[in-house]
Every structure is written in C-alpha cells, then in structure tokens.
mmCIF file of C-alpha atoms in Angstrom:
data_model
loop_
_atom_site.group_PDB
_atom_site.id
_atom_site.type_symbol
_atom_site.label_atom_id
_atom_site.label_comp_id
_atom_site.label_asym_id
_atom_site.label_seq_id
_atom_site.Cartn_x
_atom_site.Cartn_y
_atom_site.Cartn_z
ATOM 1 C CA MET Q 23 34.436 14.517 18.898
ATOM 2 C CA GLY Q 24 34.271 12.476 15.682
ATOM 3 C CA VAL Q 25 31.325 11.881 13.419
ATOM 4 C CA PRO Q 26 29.408 8.742 14.349
ATOM 5 C CA ASN Q 27 29.681 5.766 11.782
ATOM 6 C CA TRP Q 28 25.996 5.881 10.920
ATOM 7 C CA LEU Q 29 26.394 9.560 9.785
ATOM 8 C CA ARG Q 30 29.494 9.023 7.674
ATOM 9 C CA PHE Q 31 28.968 8.279 3.867
ATOM 10 C CA LYS Q 32 30.995 8.354 0.782
ATOM 11 C CA ARG Q 33 29.988 10.227 -2.453
ATOM 12 C CA ARG Q 34 29.201 6.798 -3.919
ATOM 13 C CA ASP Q 35 26.880 6.085 -1.177
ATOM 14 C CA LEU Q 36 25.034 9.241 -1.950
ATOM 15 C CA SER Q 37 24.774 8.434 -5.734
ATOM 16 C CA THR Q 38 23.452 4.946 -4.678
ATOM 17 C CA ALA Q 39 20.891 6.609 -2.507
ATOM 18 C CA ILE Q 40 19.743 8.761 -5.356
ATOM 19 C CA VAL Q 41 19.509 5.883 -7.751
ATOM 20 C CA PHE Q 42 17.362 4.026 -5.217
ATOM 21 C CA VAL Q 43 15.032 6.963 -4.843
ATOM 22 C CA ILE Q 44 14.734 7.432 -8.529
ATOM 23 C CA ALA Q 45 14.046 3.703 -8.997
ATOM 24 C CA GLY Q 46 11.478 3.798 -6.278
ATOM 25 C CA VAL Q 47 9.686 6.710 -7.661
ATOM 26 C CA CYS Q 48 9.583 5.266 -11.262
ATOM 27 C CA VAL Q 49 8.448 1.819 -10.080
ATOM 28 C CA ARG Q 50 5.797 3.079 -7.593
ATOM 29 C CA LEU Q 51 4.261 5.419 -10.269
ATOM 30 C CA ALA Q 52 4.399 2.686 -12.910
ATOM 31 C CA LEU Q 53 2.635 0.227 -10.615
ATOM 32 C CA LEU Q 54 -0.234 2.595 -10.245
ATOM 33 C CA ASP Q 55 -1.588 1.662 -13.682
ATOM 34 C CA PHE Q 56 -2.061 -1.780 -12.346
ATOM 35 C CA ASN Q 57 -4.241 -0.591 -9.405
ATOM 36 C CA VAL Q 58 -3.063 -3.339 -7.149
ATOM 37 C CA PRO Q 59 -3.193 -1.927 -3.645
ATOM 38 C CA ASN Q 60 -0.065 -2.453 -1.514
ATOM 39 C CA PHE Q 61 1.907 -3.825 -4.425
ATOM 40 C CA GLU Q 62 4.803 -1.436 -3.884
ATOM 41 C CA PRO Q 63 8.532 -1.222 -4.095
ATOM 42 C CA VAL Q 64 9.320 1.122 -1.268
ATOM 43 C CA MET Q 65 9.565 -1.561 1.548
ATOM 44 C CA ALA Q 66 12.047 -3.620 -0.457
ATOM 45 C CA LEU Q 67 14.144 -0.678 -1.414
ATOM 46 C CA THR Q 68 13.922 0.661 2.186
ATOM 47 C CA ILE Q 69 15.406 -2.591 3.582
ATOM 48 C CA ILE Q 70 17.952 -3.122 0.957
ATOM 49 C CA ALA Q 71 19.228 0.600 1.283
ATOM 50 C CA SER Q 72 19.551 0.188 5.099
ATOM 51 C CA MET Q 73 21.651 -2.879 4.501
ATOM 52 C CA VAL Q 74 24.092 -1.387 1.792
ATOM 53 C CA MET Q 75 24.427 2.258 2.972
ATOM 54 C CA PRO Q 76 24.974 4.365 6.103
ATOM 55 C CA LEU Q 77 21.878 4.918 8.187
ATOM 56 C CA ALA Q 78 21.833 8.629 7.560
ATOM 57 C CA LEU Q 79 21.424 8.016 3.763
ATOM 58 C CA ALA Q 80 19.194 4.959 4.189
ATOM 59 C CA VAL Q 81 16.681 7.056 6.008
ATOM 60 C CA ILE Q 82 16.586 9.372 2.871
ATOM 61 C CA VAL Q 83 15.547 6.550 0.577
ATOM 62 C CA PRO Q 84 12.057 5.834 1.821
ATOM 63 C CA ILE Q 85 11.375 9.492 2.777
ATOM 64 C CA GLY Q 86 12.536 10.634 -0.671
ATOM 65 C CA ILE Q 87 10.559 8.149 -2.559
ATOM 66 C CA MET Q 88 7.376 8.803 -0.560
ATOM 67 C CA ALA Q 89 7.857 12.691 -0.603
ATOM 68 C CA VAL Q 90 8.127 12.782 -4.430
ATOM 69 C CA THR Q 91 5.436 10.256 -5.255
ATOM 70 C CA ASP Q 92 3.006 11.372 -2.624
ATOM 71 C CA THR Q 93 3.325 14.906 -4.021
ATOM 72 C CA LEU Q 94 2.714 13.690 -7.432
ATOM 73 C CA ILE Q 95 -0.180 11.446 -6.511
ATOM 74 C CA TYR Q 96 -1.922 13.551 -3.966
ATOM 75 C CA ALA Q 97 -0.954 17.208 -4.362
ATOM 76 C CA PHE Q 98 -0.955 17.107 -8.182
ATOM 77 C CA ASN Q 99 -3.516 14.313 -8.427
ATOM 78 C CA ILE Q 100 -1.577 12.723 -11.376
ATOM 79 C CA ARG Q 101 -3.075 9.320 -10.730
ATOM 80 C CA GLY Q 102 -5.864 8.549 -8.356
ATOM 81 C CA GLU Q 103 -8.838 9.925 -6.879
ATOM 82 C CA TYR Q 104 -7.767 11.450 -3.721
ATOM 83 C CA GLY Q 105 -6.470 14.880 -4.390
ATOM 84 C CA MET Q 106 -5.385 15.713 -0.979
ATOM 85 C CA ALA Q 107 -3.657 16.457 2.205
ATOM 86 C CA MET Q 108 -0.022 15.609 2.319
ATOM 87 C CA ILE Q 109 0.036 16.000 6.030
ATOM 88 C CA ALA Q 110 -2.945 13.768 6.807
ATOM 89 C CA GLY Q 111 -2.469 11.562 9.863
ATOM 90 C CA ILE Q 112 -2.326 8.198 7.869
ATOM 91 C CA THR Q 113 0.631 9.654 5.975
ATOM 92 C CA PHE Q 114 2.501 10.053 9.238
ATOM 93 C CA PHE Q 115 1.916 6.360 10.069
ATOM 94 C CA VAL Q 116 3.096 5.249 6.501
ATOM 95 C CA TRP Q 117 6.291 7.215 6.591
ATOM 96 C CA THR Q 118 7.188 6.308 10.236
ATOM 97 C CA GLY Q 119 6.463 2.661 9.251
ATOM 98 C CA PHE Q 120 9.097 2.896 6.564
ATOM 99 C CA LEU Q 121 11.547 4.390 9.036
ATOM 100 C CA MET Q 122 10.840 1.400 11.275
ATOM 101 C CA ALA Q 123 11.808 -0.831 8.258
ATOM 102 C CA THR Q 124 15.012 1.239 7.982
ATOM 103 C CA LEU Q 125 15.896 0.265 11.462
ATOM 104 C CA VAL Q 126 15.134 -3.291 10.869
ATOM 105 C CA GLY Q 127 17.545 -3.395 7.915
ATOM 106 C CA TRP Q 128 20.161 -1.494 9.812
ATOM 107 C CA ARG Q 129 20.077 -4.007 12.572
ATOM 108 C CA LEU Q 130 20.246 -6.869 10.111
ATOM 109 C CA LYS Q 131 23.365 -5.342 8.537
ATOM 110 C CA LYS Q 132 25.208 -5.690 11.774
ATOM 111 C CA ARG Q 133 24.829 -9.509 11.605
ATOM 112 C CA TYR Q 134 24.582 -10.221 7.951
ATOM 113 C CA ALA Q 135 26.462 -9.045 4.832
ATOM 114 C CA PHE Q 136 24.191 -8.153 1.963
ATOM 115 C CA ARG Q 137 25.036 -10.952 -0.528
ATOM 116 C CA ILE Q 138 23.219 -13.557 -2.550
ATOM 117 C CA GLY Q 139 23.553 -16.356 0.059
ATOM 118 C CA ASN Q 140 21.751 -14.185 2.638
ATOM 119 C CA LEU Q 141 18.947 -12.925 0.317
ATOM 120 C CA GLY Q 142 16.535 -15.502 1.535
ATOM 121 C CA MET Q 143 17.029 -14.490 5.210
ATOM 122 C CA VAL Q 144 16.826 -10.757 4.194
ATOM 123 C CA THR Q 145 13.532 -11.469 2.270
ATOM 124 C CA GLY Q 146 12.134 -13.394 5.336
ATOM 125 C CA ALA Q 147 13.093 -10.372 7.607
ATOM 126 C CA GLY Q 148 11.348 -8.190 4.969
ATOM 127 C CA VAL Q 149 8.117 -10.231 5.216
ATOM 128 C CA LEU Q 150 8.158 -9.846 8.963
ATOM 129 C CA THR Q 151 8.887 -6.094 8.696
ATOM 130 C CA THR Q 152 5.914 -5.916 6.171
ATOM 131 C CA LEU Q 153 3.557 -7.406 8.799
ATOM 132 C CA ILE Q 154 4.809 -5.019 11.466
ATOM 133 C CA PHE Q 155 4.467 -2.103 8.953
ATOM 134 C CA ASP Q 156 0.826 -3.111 8.192
ATOM 135 C CA LEU Q 157 -0.100 -3.540 11.878
ATOM 136 C CA TRP Q 158 1.411 0.031 12.502
ATOM 137 C CA THR Q 159 -0.440 1.674 9.568
ATOM 138 C CA ASP Q 160 -3.664 -0.261 10.867
ATOM 139 C CA ILE Q 161 -3.375 1.605 14.095
ATOM 140 C CA GLY Q 162 -3.358 4.828 12.032
ATOM 141 C CA VAL Q 163 -6.438 3.811 10.178
ATOM 142 C CA TRP Q 164 -8.204 2.944 13.472
ATOM 143 C CA TRP Q 165 -7.238 6.080 15.210
ATOM 144 C CA PHE Q 166 -8.099 8.474 12.410
ATOM 145 C CA SER Q 167 -11.096 6.817 10.598
ATOM 146 C CA TYR Q 168 -12.894 5.131 13.631
ATOM 147 C CA PRO Q 169 -13.227 8.034 16.044
ATOM 148 C CA ALA Q 170 -15.027 5.820 18.755
ATOM 149 C CA HIS Q 171 -11.830 3.721 19.049
ATOM 150 C CA THR Q 172 -13.481 0.609 20.185
ATOM 151 C CA LEU Q 173 -11.999 -2.943 20.138
ATOM 152 C CA ASP Q 174 -14.724 -4.037 17.554
ATOM 153 C CA ASP Q 175 -13.513 -1.205 15.264
ATOM 154 C CA ALA Q 176 -9.877 -2.503 15.773
ATOM 155 C CA ILE Q 177 -10.921 -5.990 14.873
ATOM 156 C CA ARG Q 178 -12.882 -4.772 11.745
ATOM 157 C CA VAL Q 179 -9.831 -2.875 10.594
ATOM 158 C CA LEU Q 180 -7.726 -6.065 10.878
ATOM 159 C CA GLN Q 181 -10.346 -8.062 8.949
ATOM 160 C CA LEU Q 182 -10.490 -5.468 6.119
ATOM 161 C CA GLN Q 183 -6.792 -5.385 6.108
ATOM 162 C CA THR Q 184 -6.242 -9.077 5.454
ATOM 163 C CA THR Q 185 -6.293 -8.988 1.604
ATOM 164 C CA PHE Q 186 -4.240 -5.899 1.563
ATOM 165 C CA THR Q 187 -1.631 -7.507 3.789
ATOM 166 C CA LEU Q 188 -1.457 -10.689 1.734
ATOM 167 C CA ILE Q 189 -0.721 -8.597 -1.450
ATOM 168 C CA HIS Q 190 1.803 -6.517 0.581
ATOM 169 C CA ILE Q 191 3.661 -9.763 1.616
ATOM 170 C CA ALA Q 192 3.552 -10.930 -2.049
ATOM 171 C CA SER Q 193 5.085 -7.559 -3.004
ATOM 172 C CA SER Q 194 7.976 -8.002 -0.530
ATOM 173 C CA LEU Q 195 8.509 -11.632 -1.436
ATOM 174 C CA ILE Q 196 9.035 -10.383 -5.142
ATOM 175 C CA PHE Q 197 10.693 -7.021 -4.798
ATOM 176 C CA ILE Q 198 13.250 -7.804 -2.182
ATOM 177 C CA PRO Q 199 14.831 -10.700 -4.225
ATOM 178 C CA LEU Q 200 14.290 -8.622 -7.475
ATOM 179 C CA PHE Q 201 15.981 -5.464 -6.275
ATOM 180 C CA GLY Q 202 18.479 -7.084 -4.124
ATOM 181 C CA SER Q 203 19.728 -9.417 -6.945
ATOM 182 C CA GLY Q 204 19.790 -6.374 -9.299
ATOM 183 C CA TYR Q 205 21.755 -4.396 -6.912
ATOM 184 C CA MET Q 206 24.254 -7.172 -6.474
ATOM 185 C CA LEU Q 207 24.513 -7.552 -10.161
ATOM 186 C CA LEU Q 208 25.112 -3.936 -10.811
ATOM 187 C CA THR Q 209 27.456 -3.018 -8.102
ATOM 188 C CA GLU Q 210 31.124 -3.868 -7.628
ATOM 189 C CA HIS Q 211 30.171 -6.180 -4.744
ATOM 190 C CA LYS Q 212 30.195 -9.037 -7.242
ATOM 191 C CA THR Q 213 27.264 -10.721 -5.343
ATOM 192 C CA GLY Q 214 29.164 -11.339 -2.220
ATOM 193 C CA ILE Q 215 32.675 -12.262 -3.563
ATOM 194 C CA THR Q 216 33.954 -8.892 -2.307
ATOM 195 C CA SER Q 217 31.048 -7.977 -0.232
ATOM 196 C CA PRO Q 218 32.128 -6.374 3.042
ATOM 197 C CA LYS Q 219 31.637 -8.298 6.158
ATOM 198 C CA PRO Q 220 29.007 -6.848 8.570
ATOM 199 C CA VAL Q 221 30.437 -4.049 10.544
ATOM 200 C CA ASP Q 222 29.370 -2.773 14.038
ATOM 201 C CA GLU Q 223 29.040 0.661 15.424
ATOM 202 C CA ALA Q 224 32.776 0.592 16.525
ATOM 203 C CA GLY Q 225 33.914 -0.347 13.006
ATOM 204 C CA ARG Q 226 34.651 -4.028 13.942
ATOM 205 C CA HIS Q 227 33.674 -6.926 11.582
ATOM 206 C CA SER Q 228 31.024 -8.967 13.313
ATOM 207 C CA GLY Q 229 28.460 -11.684 12.738
ATOM 208 C CA ARG Q 230 27.889 -13.873 9.829
ATOM 209 C CA ALA Q 231 29.136 -12.940 6.490
ATOM 210 C CA MET I 20 31.724 -14.283 -18.029
ATOM 211 C CA LEU I 21 29.415 -14.271 -15.033
ATOM 212 C CA SER I 22 30.575 -15.581 -11.802
ATOM 213 C CA LYS I 23 28.435 -18.283 -9.931
ATOM 214 C CA PRO I 24 26.902 -15.751 -7.509
ATOM 215 C CA GLN I 25 26.111 -13.460 -10.459
ATOM 216 C CA LYS I 26 24.346 -16.337 -12.248
ATOM 217 C CA ALA I 27 22.433 -17.061 -9.024
ATOM 218 C CA ALA I 28 21.341 -13.412 -8.852
ATOM 219 C CA LEU I 29 20.316 -13.455 -12.484
ATOM 220 C CA ALA I 30 18.058 -16.585 -11.791
ATOM 221 C CA VAL I 31 16.554 -14.790 -8.801
ATOM 222 C CA ILE I 32 15.662 -11.883 -11.006
ATOM 223 C CA VAL I 33 14.019 -13.954 -13.647
ATOM 224 C CA VAL I 34 12.048 -15.930 -11.070
ATOM 225 C CA ALA I 35 10.976 -12.712 -9.186
ATOM 226 C CA LEU I 36 9.869 -11.211 -12.590
ATOM 227 C CA LEU I 37 7.821 -14.308 -13.552
ATOM 228 C CA ALA I 38 6.309 -14.261 -10.053
ATOM 229 C CA MET I 39 5.283 -10.637 -10.537
ATOM 230 C CA ALA I 40 3.727 -11.334 -13.979
ATOM 231 C CA SER I 41 1.848 -14.262 -12.587
ATOM 232 C CA LEU I 42 0.497 -12.265 -9.584
ATOM 233 C CA LEU I 43 -0.655 -9.441 -11.878
ATOM 234 C CA LEU I 44 -2.370 -11.811 -14.230
ATOM 235 C CA ALA I 45 -3.947 -13.971 -11.397
ATOM 236 C CA LEU I 46 -5.356 -11.256 -9.280
ATOM 237 C CA PRO I 47 -8.148 -10.242 -11.670
ATOM 238 C CA MET I 48 -9.389 -13.862 -11.570
ATOM 239 C CA LEU I 49 -9.944 -13.711 -7.723
ATOM 240 C CA GLU I 50 -12.584 -10.992 -8.274
ATOM 241 C CA LYS I 51 -16.037 -12.519 -7.491
ATOM 242 C CA LYS I 52 -18.777 -12.028 -9.920
ATOM 243 C CA PRO I 53 -22.105 -11.687 -8.125
ATOM 244 C CA ALA I 54 -25.195 -13.497 -9.446
ATOM 245 C CA THR I 55 -26.976 -11.374 -12.138
ATOM 246 C CA TYR I 56 -30.724 -10.768 -11.933
ATOM 247 C CA SER I 57 -33.120 -7.840 -11.831
ATOM 248 C CA ALA I 58 -34.418 -5.899 -8.958
ATOM 249 C CA VAL I 59 -36.303 -2.649 -8.101
ATOM 250 C CA VAL I 60 -34.746 -0.720 -5.149
ATOM 251 C CA ASP I 61 -34.643 2.717 -3.624
ATOM 252 C CA VAL I 62 -31.437 4.726 -3.459
ATOM 253 C CA LYS I 63 -30.870 7.515 -0.904
ATOM 254 C CA ILE I 64 -27.628 9.497 -0.873
ATOM 255 C CA PHE I 65 -26.709 11.759 1.900
ATOM 256 C CA GLY I 66 -23.855 14.201 0.918
ATOM 257 C CA PRO I 67 -22.359 17.157 2.653
ATOM 258 C CA GLY I 68 -25.358 19.482 2.717
ATOM 259 C CA TRP I 69 -27.424 17.731 0.140
ATOM 260 C CA VAL I 70 -29.613 14.695 -0.140
ATOM 261 C CA ILE I 71 -30.736 12.708 -3.223
ATOM 262 C CA VAL I 72 -33.703 10.257 -3.133
ATOM 263 C CA ALA I 73 -34.035 7.923 -6.153
ATOM 264 C CA GLU I 74 -37.123 5.660 -5.759
ATOM 265 C CA ASP I 75 -37.905 2.521 -7.626
ATOM 266 C CA VAL I 76 -34.669 2.259 -9.491
ATOM 267 C CA GLY I 77 -34.926 -0.773 -11.780
ATOM 268 C CA ILE I 78 -31.708 -2.542 -12.312
ATOM 269 C CA ASP I 79 -30.092 -5.631 -13.990
ATOM 270 C CA ASN I 80 -27.042 -7.159 -12.407
ATOM 271 C CA ALA I 81 -28.559 -6.207 -9.024
ATOM 272 C CA THR I 82 -25.757 -5.021 -6.820
ATOM 273 C CA VAL I 83 -25.317 -1.881 -4.678
ATOM 274 C CA LEU I 84 -22.892 -0.320 -7.131
ATOM 275 C CA VAL I 85 -25.113 -0.894 -10.176
ATOM 276 C CA ALA I 86 -28.075 0.634 -8.187
ATOM 277 C CA LEU I 87 -26.148 3.727 -7.542
ATOM 278 C CA GLN I 88 -24.882 4.095 -11.078
ATOM 279 C CA THR I 89 -28.332 3.492 -12.574
ATOM 280 C CA ALA I 90 -29.803 6.088 -10.080
ATOM 281 C CA GLY I 91 -27.044 8.506 -11.272
ATOM 282 C CA ARG I 92 -28.061 8.074 -15.009
ATOM 283 C CA ASN I 93 -31.784 8.489 -14.132
ATOM 284 C CA TYR I 94 -31.444 11.469 -11.905
ATOM 285 C CA GLY I 95 -28.519 13.207 -13.577
ATOM 286 C CA PHE I 96 -25.717 12.928 -11.068
ATOM 287 C CA ASN I 97 -22.340 11.475 -11.583
ATOM 288 C CA VAL I 98 -20.688 8.522 -9.870
ATOM 289 C CA SER I 99 -17.015 7.921 -10.056
ATOM 290 C CA THR I 100 -15.252 4.670 -9.261
ATOM 291 C CA THR I 101 -11.722 3.158 -9.251
ATOM 292 C CA HIS I 102 -11.117 -0.373 -10.008
ATOM 293 C CA TYR I 103 -8.701 -2.172 -7.732
ATOM 294 C CA THR I 104 -7.281 -5.342 -9.259
ATOM 295 C CA GLY I 105 -8.286 -8.400 -7.130
ATOM 296 C CA MET I 106 -10.716 -6.390 -5.077
ATOM 297 C CA GLY I 107 -13.168 -4.770 -7.329
ATOM 298 C CA ASP I 108 -14.559 -1.249 -7.627
ATOM 299 C CA LEU I 109 -14.400 1.478 -5.046
ATOM 300 C CA VAL I 110 -16.845 4.430 -5.191
ATOM 301 C CA THR I 111 -14.681 7.526 -4.940
ATOM 302 C CA GLY I 112 -17.191 10.229 -5.741
ATOM 303 C CA ILE I 113 -20.963 10.988 -6.016
ATOM 304 C CA ASN I 114 -22.600 14.116 -7.346
ATOM 305 C CA GLY I 115 -19.102 15.903 -7.492
ATOM 306 C CA THR I 116 -18.308 15.096 -3.837
ATOM 307 C CA SER I 117 -15.090 13.067 -3.938
ATOM 308 C CA GLY I 118 -13.710 10.829 -1.026
ATOM 309 C CA ASN I 119 -10.256 11.778 0.217
ATOM 310 C CA MET I 120 -7.852 10.479 2.951
ATOM 311 C CA THR I 121 -10.209 11.530 5.706
ATOM 312 C CA HIS I 122 -13.718 11.325 4.096
ATOM 313 C CA PHE I 123 -15.348 8.321 2.540
ATOM 314 C CA TRP I 124 -18.416 7.209 0.814
ATOM 315 C CA LEU I 125 -19.995 4.312 2.698
ATOM 316 C CA TYR I 126 -23.153 2.383 1.920
ATOM 317 C CA GLY I 127 -25.830 0.422 3.866
ATOM 318 C CA VAL I 128 -28.724 -1.829 2.855
ATOM 319 C CA ASN I 129 -31.920 -1.785 4.865
ATOM 320 C CA GLY I 130 -30.029 -0.027 7.726
ATOM 321 C CA VAL I 131 -27.046 -2.267 7.912
ATOM 322 C CA SER I 132 -23.666 -1.190 6.860
ATOM 323 C CA GLY I 133 -22.009 -2.841 3.890
ATOM 324 C CA ASP I 134 -19.612 -5.584 4.650
ATOM 325 C CA VAL I 135 -18.202 -6.133 1.239
ATOM 326 C CA GLY I 136 -17.514 -3.978 -1.747
ATOM 327 C CA ALA I 137 -20.338 -2.148 -3.411
ATOM 328 C CA ASP I 138 -19.937 -4.300 -6.572
ATOM 329 C CA GLN I 139 -20.178 -7.488 -4.575
ATOM 330 C CA LYS I 140 -23.229 -6.637 -2.512
ATOM 331 C CA VAL I 141 -26.373 -8.147 -3.945
ATOM 332 C CA VAL I 142 -29.554 -6.298 -3.531
ATOM 333 C CA TYR I 143 -33.237 -7.549 -3.797
ATOM 334 C CA THR I 144 -36.526 -5.848 -4.923
ATOM 335 C CA GLY I 145 -37.776 -3.541 -2.090
ATOM 336 C CA ASP I 146 -34.320 -3.005 -0.487
ATOM 337 C CA VAL I 147 -33.177 0.489 0.456
ATOM 338 C CA VAL I 148 -29.670 1.377 -0.213
ATOM 339 C CA VAL I 149 -28.208 4.489 1.527
ATOM 340 C CA TRP I 150 -24.965 6.096 0.711
ATOM 341 C CA TRP I 151 -23.451 8.579 3.024
ATOM 342 C CA TYR I 152 -20.298 10.854 3.202
ATOM 343 C CA THR I 153 -18.500 10.433 6.440
ATOM 344 C CA ASP I 154 -15.100 10.640 8.223
ATOM 345 C CA ASP I 155 -16.149 7.768 10.495
ATOM 346 C CA PHE I 156 -15.977 4.247 9.218
ATOM 347 C CA SER I 157 -17.918 3.034 12.163
ATOM 348 C CA SER I 158 -20.917 5.363 11.570
ATOM 349 C CA GLN I 159 -24.248 3.847 10.750
ATOM 350 C CA PRO I 160 -26.470 4.555 7.780
ATOM 351 C CA PRO I 161 -28.283 7.729 8.407
ATOM 352 C CA GLY I 162 -32.167 7.692 8.648
ATOM 353 C CA ASP I 163 -34.637 9.506 6.470
#
C-alpha cells in the first residue's frame, strides 16, 4: 500500500514549512507590541501553507506557530497579562479553528493554483474562513465563560465579538496578499509562470490554473 | 529584471504594507474619549476571599476605571491594565489578583453589569461601582 499524496512531501516542502513557522512566530510576537487584538498572521500563513505544501506539513504550520507563541506568551508570560494554562478550553477552539482553515486551503488547492492572478480569490476565501473561525471560537467563549449557556449569552458573545471580527477580517485582507505575494516573489514559482496546476488526490491536474 | 507577475506581486506587497500602516495609525483615533467632569462614588471590590470597600472616592474624568484607580491610590491596592489599540483599557488585575483565560474582573454600576469598557463608562456622584472576580461572564454584580 502506497503513502497517500497528502502525506508525501519533499525536503524543500519541510524547509518551507519551517520558514512559515518561524515567520509566523516572529510576526505574531512583533505585533503584540501594537496590542491590536486579532491582528495576527497565523490565519494567512495557514491558508497559504495549505495551498503550497502537502496537507501533512500544512497542518504543522498553524500548530507550530501557536505552540511556540502560546508557550512564550502564556507559559513564560513574555508579553501579556494572562500567565496561564496552555490547555485551557479556549485554546482548543483556537487551534482547531486554524485546522479548519487548513482544510479550507487544502480544498481550494484542488481547484486553484497559488499564483498572483488567483490571490484575490484566495484572499476572499480567507475572509470567509476568518468569519467561520471567529464563530467557532465564539462557541468556545460561550461554552467556557458563560456557564448558563443561554441564547442571550450567545447573542452577547456575538455582540462583543463584532469589533474583534472586523479587525480580524482586516488582518486577513492585509496578511494574505502580503505573505502570498512575498511567497510568490521568493520562491521559484515565478508568481505563477511555472506554478503547478492544481492537483487532485489521484495526482491528476484539475480545475482552474 | 522582474517579470510582469513579479511586479504585480511587489505592488501587492507595497499596498498591503501601506494598508497595515494605515490601520495601525487609524485604530487609536477610533477610541472614544468620555466626557470629563468630577464625581464622588463608592467602589466595592469582591476578590477571591477578600473585599475592599472604598467610600466617597472623589474623581476627575469620572469613569469606572478612574474610580477604581483612584480608590487604589487612596486605599493602597494596585490596579493593572492593558491598553488595546482601538478598544481602550482592560483591567487585568486588582490587589494582586490577575485575570487569566478562565477568570476575569467584571464591573457593574448601581447593580447593573457593565456594557462597555471600564474606561468608557461614565459615572455620576452617588453611583456605586462594584468589581468582582468571576469565571462567569453572565454573572451579576454581587450584593453587599
């Protein structure tokens, strides 16, 4: 029995994943100084990673960034007031939210190649994913911070979330084009000229290039 | 020499960086500045296993946050806050008890839970400001 496509990767893919994790860690930590909640690079890097590398490695990118930065922020309290609990319930929702974003990018990859002409569409999908992510993490807040679990509490969570979500959408609108274009400039894909066509599970080229 | 797609990618990077700079510069301007006048209020704080009652706290710039900070100076307990750009100040610790991912400091005025940030909530002479430490966002201000 062969190894499934989504588990196969080349050494260069691994290097790319490591660069993504390092970039995500550096940018997330640097942005802490600005104290703008939800203005973060992880969502963008997660979606881009899932479009340019095999799923097995793409999953490592958000988990790697979050594991390193959450450890530094919460366990070692390097920045911020909440010295605390790596395994808190909200963290579960945040991490699994990023895994959902990985799956969105992975599905997108089957239809669209990652090139400059498709960057607008990828950004749009990223904004939609950001909304889904925020709704998912809101469920976590509602579950863990409002023990009564009433509909009123759920509405209150959504109301309080509004500003955070607007900033998060702005974050995706900025970071997906920024990192996406940066990746295209720095890699051998030559921004789409030699970018591979989307490939399905069976290894066939499919969808729009 | 850059190819056409590379030039396009470079243009996108420049636009994205400009957008980021604009956002970071514009957000602080969105923070509301509440009206400034004086008031005399009571501040009660219910921590885990301790209570502080500060009566007749005279304040300028009459907001819930200033009332808490002034009570802290008058009664010798510390108040820590974190400023979030575009949103204002979040109280993260009172009298050595810090909030964390599961426990928070909430406030209420005259028995009604706060609906805006403590630095945005205006108070008036005679108001009673209550802070309490809880793991339940939907909890109500404790009584006396």
